[in-house]
Amino acid sequence: MTSYKELLKQREALEQQISEARRRELSDAVAQVRTLVAEHGLTAQDVFPSGKAAGKVGRSSTAGTKVAPKYRDPATGQTWTGRGKAPKWIQNQDRAQFAI
């Protein structure tokens, strides 16, 4: 029966082998991709359309854009887009009278 310390040494050796094998395979994959890109004259836009690079999370094309206001308070000039929680000046009132 193998001892705990011997098993830990085996695990460490295996982890090193795994790490080395991964590094080797990634290096081969990158070399293969570079060869194909050069062979076919591809650009980054061809390979990664719409500018999505590694590590970027896909987002909606409208995410983070400003929305035009739909309502205005005539007393203060404050506006509201109609999204999210309604401001106090428009709550419990007919919104049509505040429409822009």
Short mmCIF file of C-alpha atoms in Angstrom, two decimals:
data_model
loop_
_atom_site.label_atom_id
_atom_site.label_comp_id
_atom_site.label_asym_id
_atom_site.label_seq_id
_atom_site.Cartn_x
_atom_site.Cartn_y
_atom_site.Cartn_z
CA MET A 1 0.00 0.00 0.00
CA THR A 2 1.28 3.46 -0.91
CA SER A 3 1.73 6.07 1.77
CA TYR A 4 0.13 9.47 1.85
CA LYS A 5 3.45 11.26 1.16
CA GLU A 6 4.16 9.03 -1.85
CA LEU A 7 0.72 9.78 -3.26
CA LEU A 8 1.29 13.52 -2.81
CA LYS A 9 4.59 13.23 -4.71
CA GLN A 10 2.83 11.32 -7.49
CA ARG A 11 0.10 13.98 -7.65
CA GLU A 12 2.72 16.75 -7.85
CA ALA A 13 4.53 14.91 -10.65
CA LEU A 14 1.23 14.41 -12.51
CA GLU A 15 0.29 18.06 -12.13
CA GLN A 16 3.65 19.04 -13.62
CA GLN A 17 3.11 16.65 -16.53
CA ILE A 18 -0.40 18.02 -17.07
CA SER A 19 0.86 21.59 -17.01
CA GLU A 20 3.66 20.82 -19.48
CA ALA A 21 1.32 18.91 -21.82
CA ARG A 22 -1.18 21.80 -21.79
CA ARG A 23 1.54 24.35 -22.52
CA ARG A 24 2.83 22.22 -25.39
CA GLU A 25 -0.63 21.69 -26.90
CA LEU A 26 -1.52 25.40 -26.61
CA SER A 27 1.74 26.31 -28.30
CA ASP A 28 1.00 23.86 -31.13
CA ALA A 29 -2.57 25.17 -31.48
CA VAL A 30 -1.40 28.80 -31.67
CA ALA A 31 1.21 27.88 -34.27
CA GLN A 32 -1.43 26.05 -36.33
CA VAL A 33 -3.83 29.01 -36.16
CA ARG A 34 -1.09 31.45 -37.17
CA THR A 35 -0.23 29.24 -40.14
CA LEU A 36 -3.85 29.12 -41.28
CA VAL A 37 -4.31 32.88 -40.84
CA ALA A 38 -1.17 33.61 -42.87
CA GLU A 39 -2.02 30.99 -45.51
CA HIS A 40 -5.49 32.40 -46.14
CA GLY A 41 -4.65 36.07 -45.56
CA LEU A 42 -7.21 36.47 -42.78
CA THR A 43 -7.54 39.51 -40.53
CA ALA A 44 -8.63 39.76 -36.90
CA GLN A 45 -12.04 40.98 -38.14
CA ASP A 46 -12.37 37.82 -40.28
CA VAL A 47 -11.57 35.56 -37.35
CA PHE A 48 -13.42 37.55 -34.65
CA PRO A 49 -16.33 39.34 -36.32
CA SER A 50 -17.98 42.28 -34.55
CA GLY A 51 -14.84 42.93 -32.51
CA LYS A 52 -15.41 40.28 -29.86
CA ALA A 53 -12.01 39.35 -28.52
CA ALA A 54 -11.17 36.62 -26.04
CA GLY A 55 -12.50 37.28 -22.59
CA LYS A 56 -15.18 39.75 -23.58
CA VAL A 57 -18.70 38.94 -22.60
CA GLY A 58 -21.35 39.42 -25.25
CA ARG A 59 -23.68 42.31 -24.54
CA SER A 60 -26.72 43.67 -26.23
CA SER A 61 -25.97 46.32 -28.83
CA THR A 62 -28.31 48.68 -26.96
CA ALA A 63 -26.82 48.05 -23.52
CA GLY A 64 -25.65 51.26 -21.89
CA THR A 65 -27.23 53.60 -24.45
CA LYS A 66 -29.20 56.66 -23.41
CA VAL A 67 -32.96 56.61 -23.84
CA ALA A 68 -34.87 59.73 -24.80
CA PRO A 69 -37.15 61.06 -22.06
CA LYS A 70 -40.89 60.56 -22.52
CA TYR A 71 -42.19 62.71 -19.66
CA ARG A 72 -41.34 66.19 -18.32
CA ASP A 73 -42.43 67.90 -15.11
CA PRO A 74 -43.54 71.39 -16.18
CA ALA A 75 -42.86 72.82 -12.71
CA THR A 76 -39.21 71.76 -12.41
CA GLY A 77 -38.22 70.66 -15.92
CA GLN A 78 -37.18 67.24 -14.65
CA THR A 79 -37.57 64.40 -17.17
CA TRP A 80 -38.23 60.68 -16.99
CA THR A 81 -37.77 58.03 -19.67
CA GLY A 82 -40.65 55.87 -18.52
CA ARG A 83 -38.26 53.14 -17.39
CA GLY A 84 -37.64 52.05 -13.85
CA LYS A 85 -39.38 53.43 -10.78
CA ALA A 86 -41.52 56.47 -11.50
CA PRO A 87 -40.40 59.73 -9.85
CA LYS A 88 -42.62 61.25 -7.17
CA TRP A 89 -43.82 64.11 -9.37
CA ILE A 90 -45.55 61.65 -11.75
CA GLN A 91 -46.73 58.97 -9.33
CA ASN A 92 -50.51 58.46 -9.02
CA GLN A 93 -51.18 60.93 -11.84
CA ASP A 94 -52.24 60.66 -15.45
CA ARG A 95 -48.97 60.40 -17.36
CA ALA A 96 -50.48 61.78 -20.55
CA GLN A 97 -50.33 65.32 -19.16
CA PHE A 98 -46.56 65.00 -18.70
CA ALA A 99 -45.82 63.47 -22.13
CA ILE A 100 -43.23 65.25 -24.21
#
